[in-house]
mmCIF file of C-alpha atoms and ligand atoms in Angstrom:
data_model
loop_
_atom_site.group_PDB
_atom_site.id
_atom_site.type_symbol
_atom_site.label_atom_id
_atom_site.label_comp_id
_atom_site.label_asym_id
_atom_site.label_seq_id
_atom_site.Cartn_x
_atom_site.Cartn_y
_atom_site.Cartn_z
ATOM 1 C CA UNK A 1 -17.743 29.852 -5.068
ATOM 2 C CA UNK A 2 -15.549 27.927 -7.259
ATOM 3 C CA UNK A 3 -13.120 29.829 -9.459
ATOM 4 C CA UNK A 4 -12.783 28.524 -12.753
ATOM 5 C CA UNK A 5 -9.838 29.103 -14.910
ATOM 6 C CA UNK A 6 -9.627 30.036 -18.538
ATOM 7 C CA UNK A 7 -7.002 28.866 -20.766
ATOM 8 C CA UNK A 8 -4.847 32.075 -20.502
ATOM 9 C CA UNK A 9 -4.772 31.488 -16.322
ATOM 10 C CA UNK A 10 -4.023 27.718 -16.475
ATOM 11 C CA UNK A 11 -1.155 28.583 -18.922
ATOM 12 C CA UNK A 12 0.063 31.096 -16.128
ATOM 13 C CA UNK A 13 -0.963 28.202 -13.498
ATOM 14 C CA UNK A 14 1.599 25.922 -15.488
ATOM 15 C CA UNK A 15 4.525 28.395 -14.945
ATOM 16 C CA UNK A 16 4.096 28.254 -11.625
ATOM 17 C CA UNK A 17 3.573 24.286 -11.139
ATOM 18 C CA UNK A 18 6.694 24.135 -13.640
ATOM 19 C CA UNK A 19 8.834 25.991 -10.792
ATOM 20 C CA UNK A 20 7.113 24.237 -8.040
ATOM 21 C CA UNK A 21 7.686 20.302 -9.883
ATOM 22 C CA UNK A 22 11.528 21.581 -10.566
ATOM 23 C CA UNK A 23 12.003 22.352 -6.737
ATOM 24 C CA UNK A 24 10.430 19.235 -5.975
ATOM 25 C CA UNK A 25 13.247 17.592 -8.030
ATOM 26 C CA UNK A 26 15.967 19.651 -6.814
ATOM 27 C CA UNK A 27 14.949 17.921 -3.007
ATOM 28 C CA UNK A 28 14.254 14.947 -4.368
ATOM 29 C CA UNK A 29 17.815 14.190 -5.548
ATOM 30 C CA UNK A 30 19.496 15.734 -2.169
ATOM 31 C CA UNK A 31 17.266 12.796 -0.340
ATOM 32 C CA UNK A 32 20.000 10.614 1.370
ATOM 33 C CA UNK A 33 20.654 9.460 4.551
ATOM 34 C CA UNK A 34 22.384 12.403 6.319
ATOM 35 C CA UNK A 35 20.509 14.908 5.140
ATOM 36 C CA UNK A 36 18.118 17.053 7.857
ATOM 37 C CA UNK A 37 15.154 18.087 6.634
ATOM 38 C CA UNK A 38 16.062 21.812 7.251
ATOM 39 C CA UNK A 39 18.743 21.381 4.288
ATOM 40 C CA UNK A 40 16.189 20.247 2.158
ATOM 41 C CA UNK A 41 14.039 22.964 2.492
ATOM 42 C CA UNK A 42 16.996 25.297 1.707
ATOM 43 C CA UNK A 43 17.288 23.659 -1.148
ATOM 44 C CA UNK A 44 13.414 24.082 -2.124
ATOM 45 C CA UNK A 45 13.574 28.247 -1.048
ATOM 46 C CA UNK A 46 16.850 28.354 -3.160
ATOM 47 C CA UNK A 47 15.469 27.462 -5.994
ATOM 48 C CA UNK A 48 11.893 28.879 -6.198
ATOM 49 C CA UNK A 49 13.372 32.605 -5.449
ATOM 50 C CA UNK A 50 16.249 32.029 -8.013
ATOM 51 C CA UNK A 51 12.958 31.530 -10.560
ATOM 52 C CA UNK A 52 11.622 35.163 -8.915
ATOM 53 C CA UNK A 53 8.736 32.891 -7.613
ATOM 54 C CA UNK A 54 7.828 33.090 -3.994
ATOM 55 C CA UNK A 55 7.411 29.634 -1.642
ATOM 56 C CA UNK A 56 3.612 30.084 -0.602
ATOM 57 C CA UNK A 57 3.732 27.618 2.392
ATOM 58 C CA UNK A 58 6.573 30.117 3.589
ATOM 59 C CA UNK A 59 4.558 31.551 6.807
ATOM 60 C CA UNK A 60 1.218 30.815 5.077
ATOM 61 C CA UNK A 61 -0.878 30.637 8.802
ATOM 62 C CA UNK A 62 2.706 30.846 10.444
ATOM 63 C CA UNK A 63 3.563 28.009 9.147
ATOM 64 C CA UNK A 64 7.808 28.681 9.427
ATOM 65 C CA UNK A 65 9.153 26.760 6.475
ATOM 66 C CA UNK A 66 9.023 26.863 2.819
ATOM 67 C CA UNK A 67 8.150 23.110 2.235
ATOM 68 C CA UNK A 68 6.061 20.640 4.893
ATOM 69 C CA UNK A 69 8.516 17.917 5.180
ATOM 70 C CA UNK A 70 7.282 14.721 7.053
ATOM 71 C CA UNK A 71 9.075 11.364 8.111
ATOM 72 C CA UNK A 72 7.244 8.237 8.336
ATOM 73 C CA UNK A 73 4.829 8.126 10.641
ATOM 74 C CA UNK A 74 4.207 11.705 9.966
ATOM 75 C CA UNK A 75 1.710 12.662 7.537
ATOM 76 C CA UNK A 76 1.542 15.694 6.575
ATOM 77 C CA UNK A 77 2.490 19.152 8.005
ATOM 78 C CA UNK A 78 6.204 18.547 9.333
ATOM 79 C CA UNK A 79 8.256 21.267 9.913
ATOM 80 C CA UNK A 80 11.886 21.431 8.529
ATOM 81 C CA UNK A 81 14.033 20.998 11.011
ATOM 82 C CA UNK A 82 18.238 20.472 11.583
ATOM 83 C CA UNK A 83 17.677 18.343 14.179
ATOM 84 C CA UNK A 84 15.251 16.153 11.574
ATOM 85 C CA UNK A 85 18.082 14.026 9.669
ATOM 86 C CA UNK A 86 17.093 11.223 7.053
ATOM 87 C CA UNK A 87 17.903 8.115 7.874
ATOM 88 C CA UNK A 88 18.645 4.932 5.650
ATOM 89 C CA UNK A 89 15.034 2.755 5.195
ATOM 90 C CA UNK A 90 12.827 6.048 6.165
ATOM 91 C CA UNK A 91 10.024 7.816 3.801
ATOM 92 C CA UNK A 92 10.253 11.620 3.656
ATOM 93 C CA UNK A 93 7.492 13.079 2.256
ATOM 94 C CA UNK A 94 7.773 16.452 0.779
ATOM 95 C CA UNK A 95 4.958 19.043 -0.028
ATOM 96 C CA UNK A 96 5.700 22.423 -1.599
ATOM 97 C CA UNK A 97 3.931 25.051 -3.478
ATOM 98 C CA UNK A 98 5.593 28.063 -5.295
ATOM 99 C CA UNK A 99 3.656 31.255 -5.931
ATOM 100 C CA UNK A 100 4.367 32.843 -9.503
ATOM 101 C CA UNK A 101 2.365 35.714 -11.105
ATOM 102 C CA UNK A 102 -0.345 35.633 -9.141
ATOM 103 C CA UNK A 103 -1.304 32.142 -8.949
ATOM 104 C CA UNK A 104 0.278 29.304 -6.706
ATOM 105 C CA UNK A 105 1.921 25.076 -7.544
ATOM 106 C CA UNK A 106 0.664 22.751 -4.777
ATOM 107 C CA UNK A 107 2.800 19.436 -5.127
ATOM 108 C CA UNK A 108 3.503 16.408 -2.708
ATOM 109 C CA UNK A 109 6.065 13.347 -3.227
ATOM 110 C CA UNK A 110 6.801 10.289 -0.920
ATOM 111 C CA UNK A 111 10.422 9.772 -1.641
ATOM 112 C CA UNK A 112 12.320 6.287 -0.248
ATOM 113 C CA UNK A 113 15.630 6.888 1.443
ATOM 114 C CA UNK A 114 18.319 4.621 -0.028
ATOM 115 C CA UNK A 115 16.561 0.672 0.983
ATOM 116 C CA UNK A 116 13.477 0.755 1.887
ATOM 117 C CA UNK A 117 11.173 -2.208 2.568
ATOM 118 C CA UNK A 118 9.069 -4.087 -0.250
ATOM 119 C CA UNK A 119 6.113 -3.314 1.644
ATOM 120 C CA UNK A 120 7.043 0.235 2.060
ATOM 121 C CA UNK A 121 7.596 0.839 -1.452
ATOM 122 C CA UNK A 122 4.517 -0.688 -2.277
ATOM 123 C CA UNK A 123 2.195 1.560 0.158
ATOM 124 C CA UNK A 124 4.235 4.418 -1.920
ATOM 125 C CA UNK A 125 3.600 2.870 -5.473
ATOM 126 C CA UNK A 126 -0.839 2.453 -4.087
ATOM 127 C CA UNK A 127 -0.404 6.102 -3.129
ATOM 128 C CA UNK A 128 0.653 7.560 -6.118
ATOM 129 C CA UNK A 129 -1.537 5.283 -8.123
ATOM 130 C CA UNK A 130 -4.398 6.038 -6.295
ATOM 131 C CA UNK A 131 -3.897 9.894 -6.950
ATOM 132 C CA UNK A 132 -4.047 8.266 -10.851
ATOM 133 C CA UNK A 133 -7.176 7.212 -10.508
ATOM 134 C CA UNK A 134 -8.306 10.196 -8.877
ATOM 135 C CA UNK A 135 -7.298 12.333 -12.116
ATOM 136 C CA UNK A 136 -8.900 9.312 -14.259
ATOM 137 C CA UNK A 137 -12.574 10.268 -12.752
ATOM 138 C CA UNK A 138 -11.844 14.075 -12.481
ATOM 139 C CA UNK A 139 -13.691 14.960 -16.028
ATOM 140 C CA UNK A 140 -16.723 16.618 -17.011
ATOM 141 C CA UNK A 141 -20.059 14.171 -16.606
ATOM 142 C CA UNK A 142 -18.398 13.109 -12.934
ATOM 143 C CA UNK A 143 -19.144 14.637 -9.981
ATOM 144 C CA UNK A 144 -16.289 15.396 -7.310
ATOM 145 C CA UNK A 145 -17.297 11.695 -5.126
ATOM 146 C CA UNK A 146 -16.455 10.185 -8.338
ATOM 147 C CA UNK A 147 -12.717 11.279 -7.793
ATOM 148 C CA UNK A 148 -12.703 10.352 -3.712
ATOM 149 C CA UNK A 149 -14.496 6.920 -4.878
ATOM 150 C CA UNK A 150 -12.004 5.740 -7.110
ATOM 151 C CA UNK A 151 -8.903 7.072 -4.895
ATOM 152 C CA UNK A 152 -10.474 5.436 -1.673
ATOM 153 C CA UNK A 153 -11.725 2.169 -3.906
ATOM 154 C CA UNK A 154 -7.758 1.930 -4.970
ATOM 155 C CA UNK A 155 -6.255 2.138 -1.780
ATOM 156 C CA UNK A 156 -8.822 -0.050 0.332
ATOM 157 C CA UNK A 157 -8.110 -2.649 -2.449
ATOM 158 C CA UNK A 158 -4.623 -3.046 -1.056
ATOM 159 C CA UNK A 159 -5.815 -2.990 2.626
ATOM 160 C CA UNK A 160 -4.627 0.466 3.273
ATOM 161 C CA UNK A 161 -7.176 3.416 4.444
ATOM 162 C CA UNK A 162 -7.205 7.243 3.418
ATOM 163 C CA UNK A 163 -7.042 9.615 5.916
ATOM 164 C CA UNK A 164 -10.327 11.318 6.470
ATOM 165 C CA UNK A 165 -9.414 14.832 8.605
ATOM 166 C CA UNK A 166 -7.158 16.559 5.751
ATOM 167 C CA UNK A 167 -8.518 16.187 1.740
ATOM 168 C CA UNK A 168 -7.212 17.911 -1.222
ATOM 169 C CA UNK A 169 -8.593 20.954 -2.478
ATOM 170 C CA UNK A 170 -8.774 23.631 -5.400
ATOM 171 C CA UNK A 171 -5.862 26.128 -6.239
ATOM 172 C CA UNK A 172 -5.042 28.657 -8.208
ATOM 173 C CA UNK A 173 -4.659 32.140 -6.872
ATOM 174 C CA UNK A 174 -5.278 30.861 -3.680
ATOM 175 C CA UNK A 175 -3.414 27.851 -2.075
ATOM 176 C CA UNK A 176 -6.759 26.771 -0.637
ATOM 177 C CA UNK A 177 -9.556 27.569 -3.160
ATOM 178 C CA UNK A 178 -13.168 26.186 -3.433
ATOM 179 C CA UNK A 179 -14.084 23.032 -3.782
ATOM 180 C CA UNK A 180 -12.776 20.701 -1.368
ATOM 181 C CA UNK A 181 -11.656 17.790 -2.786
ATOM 182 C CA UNK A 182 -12.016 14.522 -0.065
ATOM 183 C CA UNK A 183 -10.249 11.288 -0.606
ATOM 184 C CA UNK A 184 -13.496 9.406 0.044
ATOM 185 C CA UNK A 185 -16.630 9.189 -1.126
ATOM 186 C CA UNK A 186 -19.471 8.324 -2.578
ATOM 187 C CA UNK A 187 -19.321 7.729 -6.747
ATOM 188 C CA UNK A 188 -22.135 10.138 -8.018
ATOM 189 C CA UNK A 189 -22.440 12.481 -5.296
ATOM 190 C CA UNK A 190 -20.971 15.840 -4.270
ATOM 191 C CA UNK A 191 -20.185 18.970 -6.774
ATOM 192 C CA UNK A 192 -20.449 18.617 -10.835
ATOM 193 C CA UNK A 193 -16.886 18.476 -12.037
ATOM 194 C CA UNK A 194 -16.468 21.325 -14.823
ATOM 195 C CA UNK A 195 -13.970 22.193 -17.121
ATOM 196 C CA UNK A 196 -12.032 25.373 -15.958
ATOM 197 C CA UNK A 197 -11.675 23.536 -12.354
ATOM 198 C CA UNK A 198 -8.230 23.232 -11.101
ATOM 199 C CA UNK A 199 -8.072 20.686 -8.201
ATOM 200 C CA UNK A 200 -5.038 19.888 -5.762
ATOM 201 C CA UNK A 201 -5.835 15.987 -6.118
ATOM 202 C CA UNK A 202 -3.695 14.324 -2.872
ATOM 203 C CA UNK A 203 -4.044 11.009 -1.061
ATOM 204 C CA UNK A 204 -2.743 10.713 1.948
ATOM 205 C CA UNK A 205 -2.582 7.271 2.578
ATOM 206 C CA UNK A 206 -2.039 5.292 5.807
ATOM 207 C CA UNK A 207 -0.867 1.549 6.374
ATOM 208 C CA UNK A 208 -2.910 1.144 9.404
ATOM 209 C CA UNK A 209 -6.104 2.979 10.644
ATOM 210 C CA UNK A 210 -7.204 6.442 8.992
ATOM 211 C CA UNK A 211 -7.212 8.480 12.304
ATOM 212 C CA UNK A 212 -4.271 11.317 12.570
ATOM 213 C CA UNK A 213 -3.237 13.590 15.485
ATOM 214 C CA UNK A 214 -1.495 16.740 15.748
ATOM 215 C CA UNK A 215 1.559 17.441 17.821
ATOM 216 C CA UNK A 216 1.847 19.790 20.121
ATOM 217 C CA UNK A 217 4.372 21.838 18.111
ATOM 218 C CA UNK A 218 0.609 22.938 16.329
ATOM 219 C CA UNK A 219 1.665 22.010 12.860
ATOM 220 C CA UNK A 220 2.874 18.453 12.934
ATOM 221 C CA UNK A 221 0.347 15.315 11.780
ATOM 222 C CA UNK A 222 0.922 11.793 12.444
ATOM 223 C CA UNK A 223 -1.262 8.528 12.192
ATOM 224 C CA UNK A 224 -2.756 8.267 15.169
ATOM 225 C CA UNK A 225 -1.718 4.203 15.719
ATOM 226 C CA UNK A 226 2.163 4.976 14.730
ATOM 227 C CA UNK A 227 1.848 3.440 11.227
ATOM 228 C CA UNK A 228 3.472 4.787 8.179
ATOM 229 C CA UNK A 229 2.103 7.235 6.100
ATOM 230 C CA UNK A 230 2.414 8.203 1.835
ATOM 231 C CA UNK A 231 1.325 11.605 0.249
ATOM 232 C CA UNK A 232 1.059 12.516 -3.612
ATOM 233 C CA UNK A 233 0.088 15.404 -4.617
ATOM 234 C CA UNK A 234 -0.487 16.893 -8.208
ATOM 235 C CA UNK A 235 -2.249 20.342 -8.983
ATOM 236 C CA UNK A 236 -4.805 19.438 -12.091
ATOM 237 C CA UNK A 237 -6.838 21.222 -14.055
ATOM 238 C CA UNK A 238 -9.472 20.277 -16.095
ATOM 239 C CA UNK A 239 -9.310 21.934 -19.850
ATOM 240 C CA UNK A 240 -11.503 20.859 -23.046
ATOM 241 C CA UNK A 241 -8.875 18.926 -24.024
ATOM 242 C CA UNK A 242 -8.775 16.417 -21.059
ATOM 243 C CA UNK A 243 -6.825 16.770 -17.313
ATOM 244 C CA UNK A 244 -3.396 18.398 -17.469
ATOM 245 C CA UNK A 245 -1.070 18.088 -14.693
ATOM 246 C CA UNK A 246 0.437 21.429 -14.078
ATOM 247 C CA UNK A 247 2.725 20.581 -11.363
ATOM 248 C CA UNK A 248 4.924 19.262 -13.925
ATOM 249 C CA UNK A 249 8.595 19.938 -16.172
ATOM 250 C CA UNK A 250 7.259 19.566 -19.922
ATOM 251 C CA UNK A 251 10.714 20.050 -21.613
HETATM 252 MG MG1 LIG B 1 -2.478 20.549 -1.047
#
């Protein structure tokens, strides 16, 4: 089943992708070389409890951190770390979700540390757009491989390839809520997109072949060829008034 929201919850939802997007900031500027990932995490707890919110990837299946924080070749899933320490021309991608009043953010960013390569900032810059024109086919008419055909269609266009095991998803009180919501896909096919939907739209997006592995550690994802890897991640929902990113700071 697929819980829609009414206007009154996606207000609430807002509140709680407000906190989430201003954590996500908060990390964002302590990215330097130097830093382990560990600290940034700290920095991500820190600030969702000062807000009385709760970080909902803190032992969501176990998992023993409040934010997934991955390095290059990792994908997704990476778990903060001291002995993980930024270093000068690496990506750090940082996913994080803070639970507030019953209903949950869900929020990725691929962040360069200090000088990074052209090409590197350019598989970062086809990520995040890609996610863009996943939001542009997420509206009523579409159906949900409308939104995986125009993020895969945008990222094979650059000669990059979406990873196929782990897909976005909707969210609200839930991190993990009905429907799933693949990078991939066929335009026309799959679920009718309705207003009331609120969709964790995220790309992951590799520079080589689409095929991941997990590490041993049981949380950890990398490409399975050693290529680099870029994540964004927005919560959306879809109101009568259009898509509204709710993973955001509106003042
Ligand atoms: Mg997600």
């Amino acid at each position: 089943m697929i819980p829609l929201k009414n206007s009154l919850q996606i207000a609430e939802m807002k509140k709680a992708g407000r906190i989430t997007a201003e954590a996500m900031d908060a990390a964002i500027e302590a990215v330097r070389e130097g830093i382990s990932t560990y600290e940034l995490d700290r920095i991500i707890r820190h600030h969702i409890e000062r807000c009385g919110a709760r970080p909902t990837f803190l032992g969501y299946g176990g998992f023993p951190g409040s934010a997934c924080i991955s390095i290059n070749d990792e994908v997704i899933h990476g778990i903060p770390s001291r002995k993980k320490i930024l270093r000068e021309g690496d990506i750090v991608k940082i996913d994080v979700g803070a639970f507030y009043h019953g209903f949950t953010g869900d929020m990725a960013r691929t962040i360069p540390v200090g000088q990074v390569a052209p090409e590197v900032l350019h598989l970062i810059e086809v990520t995040k757009h890609s996610f863009e024109c996943g939001v542009e086919a997420f509206r009523e008419g579409n159906r949900m491989g409308d939104i995986g055909y125009a993020i895969q269609s945008c990222v094979e266009a650059e000669g990059f390839s979406v990873v196929r095991k782990y897909i976005g998803h909707g969210v609200g009180h839930e991190l993990h809520e009905d429907p799933e919501v693949p990078n991939f896909g066929t335009a026309g096919r799959g679920v009718k997109l309705q207003t009331g939907m609120t969709l964790a739209i995220e790309p992951m997006v590799n520079v080589g072949r689409p095929e991941v592995r997990e590490l041993p550690d049981g949380w950890t994802v990398k490409t399975a060829d050693g290529t680099l890897s870029a994540h964004y991640e927005n919560s959306v929902a879809l109101t009568p008034e259009g898509t509204v990113i709710l993973t955001a700071v509106y003042d």
